[in-house]
């Protein structure tokens, strides 16, 4: 059974940083994509950073230059380093796996996610 468990969320002031982690267990497929998504109250869930099996990375414009997605295959963990956080980054953050995956761009531009984590809350105050 596949499990994704996020951690690392919290409350920070504007300009601060957080690093989210997503530990994946029970997943053995190759050629998949992983990504980070977020959802604010009243808004749809959006993909903000995607990474595919070739190492290609795509970011949404809203986080480009501030967030960095990475993966440690030895630890089966996906990360999201978030710097220069803004109040508008406040949301529940989720990691997800997409398979099969056409490329990292699908995370940001819309795709069906096959496995979700439970989410971790990020709150950024002024």
PDB file of N, CA, C and O in Angstrom, residues 30-92:
ATOM      1  N   UNK A  30       8.240   2.891 -11.790  1.00  0.00           N
ATOM      2  CA  UNK A  30       9.244   3.791 -12.319  1.00  0.00           C
ATOM      3  C   UNK A  30       8.557   4.826 -13.203  1.00  0.00           C
ATOM      4  O   UNK A  30       7.371   4.767 -13.458  1.00  0.00           O
ATOM      5  N   UNK A  31       9.355   5.775 -13.672  1.00  0.00           N
ATOM      6  CA  UNK A  31       8.859   6.768 -14.621  1.00  0.00           C
ATOM      7  C   UNK A  31       7.610   7.481 -14.130  1.00  0.00           C
ATOM      8  O   UNK A  31       6.629   7.616 -14.842  1.00  0.00           O
ATOM      9  N   UNK A  32       7.635   7.922 -12.900  1.00  0.00           N
ATOM     10  CA  UNK A  32       6.518   8.668 -12.369  1.00  0.00           C
ATOM     11  C   UNK A  32       6.951  10.093 -12.078  1.00  0.00           C
ATOM     12  O   UNK A  32       8.125  10.429 -12.091  1.00  0.00           O
ATOM     13  N   UNK A  33       5.981  10.916 -11.833  1.00  0.00           N
ATOM     14  CA  UNK A  33       6.251  12.292 -11.432  1.00  0.00           C
ATOM     15  C   UNK A  33       5.815  12.487  -9.989  1.00  0.00           C
ATOM     16  O   UNK A  33       4.876  11.830  -9.510  1.00  0.00           O
ATOM     17  N   UNK A  34       6.497  13.383  -9.338  1.00  0.00           N
ATOM     18  CA  UNK A  34       6.087  13.788  -8.002  1.00  0.00           C
ATOM     19  C   UNK A  34       5.985  15.294  -7.971  1.00  0.00           C
ATOM     20  O   UNK A  34       6.679  15.989  -8.731  1.00  0.00           O
ATOM     21  N   UNK A  35       5.134  15.767  -7.103  1.00  0.00           N
ATOM     22  CA  UNK A  35       4.991  17.209  -7.045  1.00  0.00           C
ATOM     23  C   UNK A  35       4.407  17.695  -5.748  1.00  0.00           C
ATOM     24  O   UNK A  35       3.949  16.907  -4.911  1.00  0.00           O
ATOM     25  N   UNK A  36       4.449  18.991  -5.602  1.00  0.00           N
ATOM     26  CA  UNK A  36       3.846  19.673  -4.467  1.00  0.00           C
ATOM     27  C   UNK A  36       2.666  20.500  -4.952  1.00  0.00           C
ATOM     28  O   UNK A  36       2.736  21.158  -5.990  1.00  0.00           O
ATOM     29  N   UNK A  37       1.611  20.451  -4.163  1.00  0.00           N
ATOM     30  CA  UNK A  37       0.376  21.147  -4.457  1.00  0.00           C
ATOM     31  C   UNK A  37      -0.023  21.930  -3.217  1.00  0.00           C
ATOM     32  O   UNK A  37       0.422  21.621  -2.114  1.00  0.00           O
ATOM     33  N   UNK A  38      -0.876  22.918  -3.409  1.00  0.00           N
ATOM     34  CA  UNK A  38      -1.375  23.630  -2.243  1.00  0.00           C
ATOM     35  C   UNK A  38      -2.817  24.061  -2.472  1.00  0.00           C
ATOM     36  O   UNK A  38      -3.258  24.213  -3.615  1.00  0.00           O
ATOM     37  N   UNK A  39      -3.504  24.242  -1.371  1.00  0.00           N
ATOM     38  CA  UNK A  39      -4.896  24.663  -1.440  1.00  0.00           C
ATOM     39  C   UNK A  39      -5.197  25.633  -0.314  1.00  0.00           C
ATOM     40  O   UNK A  39      -5.004  25.302   0.860  1.00  0.00           O
ATOM     41  N   UNK A  40      -5.654  26.819  -0.703  1.00  0.00           N
ATOM     42  CA  UNK A  40      -6.068  27.826   0.259  1.00  0.00           C
ATOM     43  C   UNK A  40      -7.580  27.752   0.405  1.00  0.00           C
ATOM     44  O   UNK A  40      -8.273  27.291  -0.505  1.00  0.00           O
ATOM     45  N   UNK A  41      -8.118  28.226   1.533  1.00  0.00           N
ATOM     46  CA  UNK A  41      -9.583  28.203   1.718  1.00  0.00           C
ATOM     47  C   UNK A  41     -10.294  28.919   0.582  1.00  0.00           C
ATOM     48  O   UNK A  41      -9.926  30.032   0.199  1.00  0.00           O
ATOM     49  N   UNK A  42     -11.284  28.256   0.023  1.00  0.00           N
ATOM     50  CA  UNK A  42     -12.064  28.858  -1.050  1.00  0.00           C
ATOM     51  C   UNK A  42     -11.446  28.770  -2.419  1.00  0.00           C
ATOM     52  O   UNK A  42     -12.034  29.255  -3.395  1.00  0.00           O
ATOM     53  N   UNK A  43     -10.276  28.164  -2.509  1.00  0.00           N
ATOM     54  CA  UNK A  43      -9.597  28.052  -3.798  1.00  0.00           C
ATOM     55  C   UNK A  43      -9.396  26.590  -4.166  1.00  0.00           C
ATOM     56  O   UNK A  43      -9.406  25.712  -3.306  1.00  0.00           O
ATOM     57  N   UNK A  44      -9.186  26.351  -5.454  1.00  0.00           N
ATOM     58  CA  UNK A  44      -8.903  25.005  -5.901  1.00  0.00           C
ATOM     59  C   UNK A  44      -7.459  24.638  -5.591  1.00  0.00           C
ATOM     60  O   UNK A  44      -6.588  25.498  -5.483  1.00  0.00           O
ATOM     61  N   UNK A  45      -7.227  23.329  -5.462  1.00  0.00           N
ATOM     62  CA  UNK A  45      -5.868  22.861  -5.252  1.00  0.00           C
ATOM     63  C   UNK A  45      -5.068  23.124  -6.524  1.00  0.00           C
ATOM     64  O   UNK A  45      -5.547  22.866  -7.633  1.00  0.00           O
ATOM     65  N   UNK A  46      -3.846  23.628  -6.356  1.00  0.00           N
ATOM     66  CA  UNK A  46      -3.015  23.953  -7.494  1.00  0.00           C
ATOM     67  C   UNK A  46      -1.649  23.286  -7.374  1.00  0.00           C
ATOM     68  O   UNK A  46      -1.099  23.180  -6.272  1.00  0.00           O
ATOM     69  N   UNK A  47      -1.115  22.882  -8.504  1.00  0.00           N
ATOM     70  CA  UNK A  47       0.228  22.342  -8.528  1.00  0.00           C
ATOM     71  C   UNK A  47       1.228  23.468  -8.566  1.00  0.00           C
ATOM     72  O   UNK A  47       1.084  24.402  -9.358  1.00  0.00           O
ATOM     73  N   UNK A  48       2.252  23.404  -7.723  1.00  0.00           N
ATOM     74  CA  UNK A  48       3.215  24.498  -7.660  1.00  0.00           C
ATOM     75  C   UNK A  48       4.631  24.072  -8.033  1.00  0.00           C
ATOM     76  O   UNK A  48       5.448  24.911  -8.410  1.00  0.00           O
ATOM     77  N   UNK A  49       4.941  22.790  -7.936  1.00  0.00           N
ATOM     78  CA  UNK A  49       6.287  22.337  -8.278  1.00  0.00           C
ATOM     79  C   UNK A  49       6.230  20.863  -8.651  1.00  0.00           C
ATOM     80  O   UNK A  49       5.642  20.075  -7.908  1.00  0.00           O
ATOM     81  N   UNK A  50       6.817  20.524  -9.786  1.00  0.00           N
ATOM     82  CA  UNK A  50       6.812  19.143 -10.255  1.00  0.00           C
ATOM     83  C   UNK A  50       8.200  18.674 -10.628  1.00  0.00           C
ATOM     84  O   UNK A  50       9.041  19.463 -11.072  1.00  0.00           O
ATOM     85  N   UNK A  51       8.415  17.374 -10.454  1.00  0.00           N
ATOM     86  CA  UNK A  51       9.703  16.760 -10.746  1.00  0.00           C
ATOM     87  C   UNK A  51       9.414  15.399 -11.377  1.00  0.00           C
ATOM     88  O   UNK A  51       8.592  14.637 -10.848  1.00  0.00           O
ATOM     89  N   UNK A  52      10.083  15.111 -12.504  1.00  0.00           N
ATOM     90  CA  UNK A  52       9.821  13.812 -13.122  1.00  0.00           C
ATOM     91  C   UNK A  52      11.042  12.908 -13.025  1.00  0.00           C
ATOM     92  O   UNK A  52      12.083  13.292 -12.469  1.00  0.00           O
ATOM     93  N   UNK A  53      10.925  11.716 -13.582  1.00  0.00           N
ATOM     94  CA  UNK A  53      11.969  10.702 -13.409  1.00  0.00           C
ATOM     95  C   UNK A  53      13.247  11.024 -14.180  1.00  0.00           C
ATOM     96  O   UNK A  53      14.286  10.416 -13.924  1.00  0.00           O
ATOM     97  N   UNK A  54      13.182  11.981 -15.111  1.00  0.00           N
ATOM     98  CA  UNK A  54      14.395  12.395 -15.827  1.00  0.00           C
ATOM     99  C   UNK A  54      15.130  13.507 -15.085  1.00  0.00           C
ATOM    100  O   UNK A  54      16.218  13.896 -15.485  1.00  0.00           O
ATOM    101  N   UNK A  55      14.512  14.016 -14.040  1.00  0.00           N
ATOM    102  CA  UNK A  55      15.083  15.120 -13.292  1.00  0.00           C
ATOM    103  C   UNK A  55      14.585  16.484 -13.711  1.00  0.00           C
ATOM    104  O   UNK A  55      14.997  17.499 -13.141  1.00  0.00           O
ATOM    105  N   UNK A  56      13.702  16.531 -14.688  1.00  0.00           N
ATOM    106  CA  UNK A  56      13.136  17.818 -15.106  1.00  0.00           C
ATOM    107  C   UNK A  56      12.254  18.390 -14.004  1.00  0.00           C
ATOM    108  O   UNK A  56      11.543  17.651 -13.325  1.00  0.00           O
ATOM    109  N   UNK A  57      12.319  19.705 -13.861  1.00  0.00           N
ATOM    110  CA  UNK A  57      11.578  20.400 -12.810  1.00  0.00           C
ATOM    111  C   UNK A  57      10.814  21.564 -13.419  1.00  0.00           C
ATOM    112  O   UNK A  57      11.341  22.277 -14.281  1.00  0.00           O
ATOM    113  N   UNK A  58       9.600  21.733 -12.956  1.00  0.00           N
ATOM    114  CA  UNK A  58       8.763  22.860 -13.395  1.00  0.00           C
ATOM    115  C   UNK A  58       8.145  23.502 -12.169  1.00  0.00           C
ATOM    116  O   UNK A  58       7.701  22.800 -11.245  1.00  0.00           O
ATOM    117  N   UNK A  59       8.095  24.833 -12.158  1.00  0.00           N
ATOM    118  CA  UNK A  59       7.485  25.579 -11.066  1.00  0.00           C
ATOM    119  C   UNK A  59       6.353  26.448 -11.595  1.00  0.00           C
ATOM    120  O   UNK A  59       6.404  26.956 -12.713  1.00  0.00           O
ATOM    121  N   UNK A  60       5.375  26.655 -10.753  1.00  0.00           N
ATOM    122  CA  UNK A  60       4.357  27.645 -11.051  1.00  0.00           C
ATOM    123  C   UNK A  60       4.969  29.034 -10.911  1.00  0.00           C
ATOM    124  O   UNK A  60       5.887  29.250 -10.112  1.00  0.00           O
ATOM    125  N   UNK A  61       4.465  29.979 -11.672  1.00  0.00           N
ATOM    126  CA  UNK A  61       5.010  31.333 -11.637  1.00  0.00           C
ATOM    127  C   UNK A  61       4.972  31.934 -10.236  1.00  0.00           C
ATOM    128  O   UNK A  61       5.865  32.700  -9.853  1.00  0.00           O
ATOM    129  N   UNK A  62       3.959  31.575  -9.462  1.00  0.00           N
ATOM    130  CA  UNK A  62       3.787  32.177  -8.140  1.00  0.00           C
ATOM    131  C   UNK A  62       4.912  31.828  -7.168  1.00  0.00           C
ATOM    132  O   UNK A  62       5.132  32.546  -6.189  1.00  0.00           O
ATOM    133  N   UNK A  63       5.631  30.735  -7.446  1.00  0.00           N
ATOM    134  CA  UNK A  63       6.669  30.306  -6.502  1.00  0.00           C
ATOM    135  C   UNK A  63       8.054  30.277  -7.140  1.00  0.00           C
ATOM    136  O   UNK A  63       9.047  30.050  -6.442  1.00  0.00           O
ATOM    137  N   UNK A  64       8.132  30.507  -8.433  1.00  0.00           N
ATOM    138  CA  UNK A  64       9.396  30.431  -9.144  1.00  0.00           C
ATOM    139  C   UNK A  64      10.397  31.417  -8.549  1.00  0.00           C
ATOM    140  O   UNK A  64      10.081  32.570  -8.285  1.00  0.00           O
ATOM    141  N   UNK A  65      11.607  30.917  -8.301  1.00  0.00           N
ATOM    142  CA  UNK A  65      12.642  31.759  -7.720  1.00  0.00           C
ATOM    143  C   UNK A  65      12.651  31.785  -6.206  1.00  0.00           C
ATOM    144  O   UNK A  65      13.611  32.264  -5.596  1.00  0.00           O
ATOM    145  N   UNK A  66      11.595  31.271  -5.587  1.00  0.00           N
ATOM    146  CA  UNK A  66      11.512  31.248  -4.123  1.00  0.00           C
ATOM    147  C   UNK A  66      11.473  29.826  -3.562  1.00  0.00           C
ATOM    148  O   UNK A  66      11.977  29.587  -2.459  1.00  0.00           O
ATOM    149  N   UNK A  67      10.864  28.921  -4.290  1.00  0.00           N
ATOM    150  CA  UNK A  67      10.721  27.541  -3.836  1.00  0.00           C
ATOM    151  C   UNK A  67      11.633  26.629  -4.655  1.00  0.00           C
ATOM    152  O   UNK A  67      11.855  26.872  -5.850  1.00  0.00           O
ATOM    153  N   UNK A  68      12.119  25.560  -4.000  1.00  0.00           N
ATOM    154  CA  UNK A  68      12.961  24.583  -4.680  1.00  0.00           C
ATOM    155  C   UNK A  68      12.484  23.183  -4.340  1.00  0.00           C
ATOM    156  O   UNK A  68      12.408  22.826  -3.158  1.00  0.00           O
ATOM    157  N   UNK A  69      12.190  22.402  -5.372  1.00  0.00           N
ATOM    158  CA  UNK A  69      11.786  21.011  -5.171  1.00  0.00           C
ATOM    159  C   UNK A  69      13.001  20.115  -5.382  1.00  0.00           C
ATOM    160  O   UNK A  69      13.844  20.376  -6.253  1.00  0.00           O
ATOM    161  N   UNK A  70      13.097  19.076  -4.573  1.00  0.00           N
ATOM    162  CA  UNK A  70      14.197  18.130  -4.729  1.00  0.00           C
ATOM    163  C   UNK A  70      13.762  16.774  -4.212  1.00  0.00           C
ATOM    164  O   UNK A  70      12.742  16.663  -3.526  1.00  0.00           O
ATOM    165  N   UNK A  71      14.551  15.765  -4.542  1.00  0.00           N
ATOM    166  CA  UNK A  71      14.200  14.412  -4.119  1.00  0.00           C
ATOM    167  C   UNK A  71      15.456  13.668  -3.689  1.00  0.00           C
ATOM    168  O   UNK A  71      16.497  13.769  -4.340  1.00  0.00           O
ATOM    169  N   UNK A  72      15.353  12.930  -2.613  1.00  0.00           N
ATOM    170  CA  UNK A  72      16.421  12.054  -2.142  1.00  0.00           C
ATOM    171  C   UNK A  72      15.924  10.629  -2.337  1.00  0.00           C
ATOM    172  O   UNK A  72      15.112  10.131  -1.551  1.00  0.00           O
ATOM    173  N   UNK A  73      16.399   9.979  -3.399  1.00  0.00           N
ATOM    174  CA  UNK A  73      15.915   8.630  -3.716  1.00  0.00           C
ATOM    175  C   UNK A  73      16.287   7.614  -2.639  1.00  0.00           C
ATOM    176  O   UNK A  73      15.535   6.682  -2.370  1.00  0.00           O
ATOM    177  N   UNK A  74      17.438   7.802  -2.023  1.00  0.00           N
ATOM    178  CA  UNK A  74      17.871   6.865  -0.980  1.00  0.00           C
ATOM    179  C   UNK A  74      16.935   6.896   0.226  1.00  0.00           C
ATOM    180  O   UNK A  74      16.766   5.889   0.917  1.00  0.00           O
ATOM    181  N   UNK A  75      16.337   8.055   0.457  1.00  0.00           N
ATOM    182  CA  UNK A  75      15.434   8.201   1.607  1.00  0.00           C
ATOM    183  C   UNK A  75      13.969   8.172   1.183  1.00  0.00           C
ATOM    184  O   UNK A  75      13.085   8.334   2.040  1.00  0.00           O
ATOM    185  N   UNK A  76      13.714   7.985  -0.120  1.00  0.00           N
ATOM    186  CA  UNK A  76      12.332   7.987  -0.635  1.00  0.00           C
ATOM    187  C   UNK A  76      11.587   9.232  -0.175  1.00  0.00           C
ATOM    188  O   UNK A  76      10.419   9.160   0.252  1.00  0.00           O
ATOM    189  N   UNK A  77      12.253  10.354  -0.258  1.00  0.00           N
ATOM    190  CA  UNK A  77      11.694  11.590   0.274  1.00  0.00           C
ATOM    191  C   UNK A  77      11.740  12.709  -0.754  1.00  0.00           C
ATOM    192  O   UNK A  77      12.754  12.894  -1.432  1.00  0.00           O
ATOM    193  N   UNK A  78      10.647  13.423  -0.833  1.00  0.00           N
ATOM    194  CA  UNK A  78      10.529  14.608  -1.669  1.00  0.00           C
ATOM    195  C   UNK A  78      10.558  15.832  -0.762  1.00  0.00           C
ATOM    196  O   UNK A  78       9.949  15.809   0.317  1.00  0.00           O
ATOM    197  N   UNK A  79      11.242  16.868  -1.197  1.00  0.00           N
ATOM    198  CA  UNK A  79      11.361  18.078  -0.383  1.00  0.00           C
ATOM    199  C   UNK A  79      10.827  19.294  -1.131  1.00  0.00           C
ATOM    200  O   UNK A  79      10.800  19.329  -2.361  1.00  0.00           O
ATOM    201  N   UNK A  80      10.452  20.296  -0.349  1.00  0.00           N
ATOM    202  CA  UNK A  80      10.136  21.600  -0.920  1.00  0.00           C
ATOM    203  C   UNK A  80      10.737  22.651   0.008  1.00  0.00           C
ATOM    204  O   UNK A  80      10.255  22.847   1.127  1.00  0.00           O
ATOM    205  N   UNK A  81      11.804  23.259  -0.444  1.00  0.00           N
ATOM    206  CA  UNK A  81      12.414  24.367   0.290  1.00  0.00           C
ATOM    207  C   UNK A  81      11.687  25.641  -0.097  1.00  0.00           C
ATOM    208  O   UNK A  81      11.643  25.994  -1.283  1.00  0.00           O
ATOM    209  N   UNK A  82      11.136  26.314   0.872  1.00  0.00           N
ATOM    210  CA  UNK A  82      10.355  27.524   0.618  1.00  0.00           C
ATOM    211  C   UNK A  82      11.034  28.713   1.290  1.00  0.00           C
ATOM    212  O   UNK A  82      11.156  28.749   2.517  1.00  0.00           O
ATOM    213  N   UNK A  83      11.481  29.648   0.491  1.00  0.00           N
ATOM    214  CA  UNK A  83      12.140  30.845   0.989  1.00  0.00           C
ATOM    215  C   UNK A  83      11.317  32.079   0.647  1.00  0.00           C
ATOM    216  O   UNK A  83      10.446  32.046  -0.218  1.00  0.00           O
ATOM    217  N   UNK A  84      11.626  33.155   1.330  1.00  0.00           N
ATOM    218  CA  UNK A  84      10.944  34.433   1.105  1.00  0.00           C
ATOM    219  C   UNK A  84       9.429  34.242   1.082  1.00  0.00           C
ATOM    220  O   UNK A  84       8.727  34.660   0.153  1.00  0.00           O
ATOM    221  N   UNK A  85       8.934  33.588   2.096  1.00  0.00           N
ATOM    222  CA  UNK A  85       7.507  33.283   2.152  1.00  0.00           C
ATOM    223  C   UNK A  85       6.670  34.548   2.272  1.00  0.00           C
ATOM    224  O   UNK A  85       7.083  35.537   2.903  1.00  0.00           O
ATOM    225  N   UNK A  86       5.499  34.491   1.667  1.00  0.00           N
ATOM    226  CA  UNK A  86       4.565  35.622   1.660  1.00  0.00           C
ATOM    227  C   UNK A  86       3.239  35.166   2.278  1.00  0.00           C
ATOM    228  O   UNK A  86       2.923  33.972   2.266  1.00  0.00           O
ATOM    229  N   UNK A  87       2.447  36.102   2.774  1.00  0.00           N
ATOM    230  CA  UNK A  87       1.135  35.717   3.324  1.00  0.00           C
ATOM    231  C   UNK A  87       0.286  34.938   2.323  1.00  0.00           C
ATOM    232  O   UNK A  87      -0.476  34.045   2.725  1.00  0.00           O
ATOM    233  N   UNK A  88       0.414  35.234   1.053  1.00  0.00           N
ATOM    234  CA  UNK A  88      -0.383  34.527   0.046  1.00  0.00           C
ATOM    235  C   UNK A  88       0.076  33.093  -0.159  1.00  0.00           C
ATOM    236  O   UNK A  88      -0.571  32.332  -0.884  1.00  0.00           O
ATOM    237  N   UNK A  89       1.177  32.694   0.461  1.00  0.00           N
ATOM    238  CA  UNK A  89       1.612  31.304   0.412  1.00  0.00           C
ATOM    239  C   UNK A  89       0.888  30.456   1.464  1.00  0.00           C
ATOM    240  O   UNK A  89       1.045  29.234   1.498  1.00  0.00           O
ATOM    241  N   UNK A  90       0.115  31.104   2.324  1.00  0.00           N
ATOM    242  CA  UNK A  90      -0.628  30.380   3.340  1.00  0.00           C
ATOM    243  C   UNK A  90      -1.588  29.394   2.692  1.00  0.00           C
ATOM    244  O   UNK A  90      -2.421  29.773   1.855  1.00  0.00           O
ATOM    245  N   UNK A  91      -1.461  28.134   3.049  1.00  0.00           N
ATOM    246  CA  UNK A  91      -2.267  27.079   2.434  1.00  0.00           C
ATOM    247  C   UNK A  91      -1.947  25.744   3.084  1.00  0.00           C
ATOM    248  O   UNK A  91      -0.983  25.626   3.846  1.00  0.00           O
ATOM    249  N   UNK A  92      -2.761  24.746   2.755  1.00  0.00           N
ATOM    250  CA  UNK A  92      -2.427  23.373   3.070  1.00  0.00           C
ATOM    251  C   UNK A  92      -1.597  22.864   1.901  1.00  0.00           C
ATOM    252  O   UNK A  92      -2.005  23.012   0.737  1.00  0.00           O
TER     253      UNK A  92
END
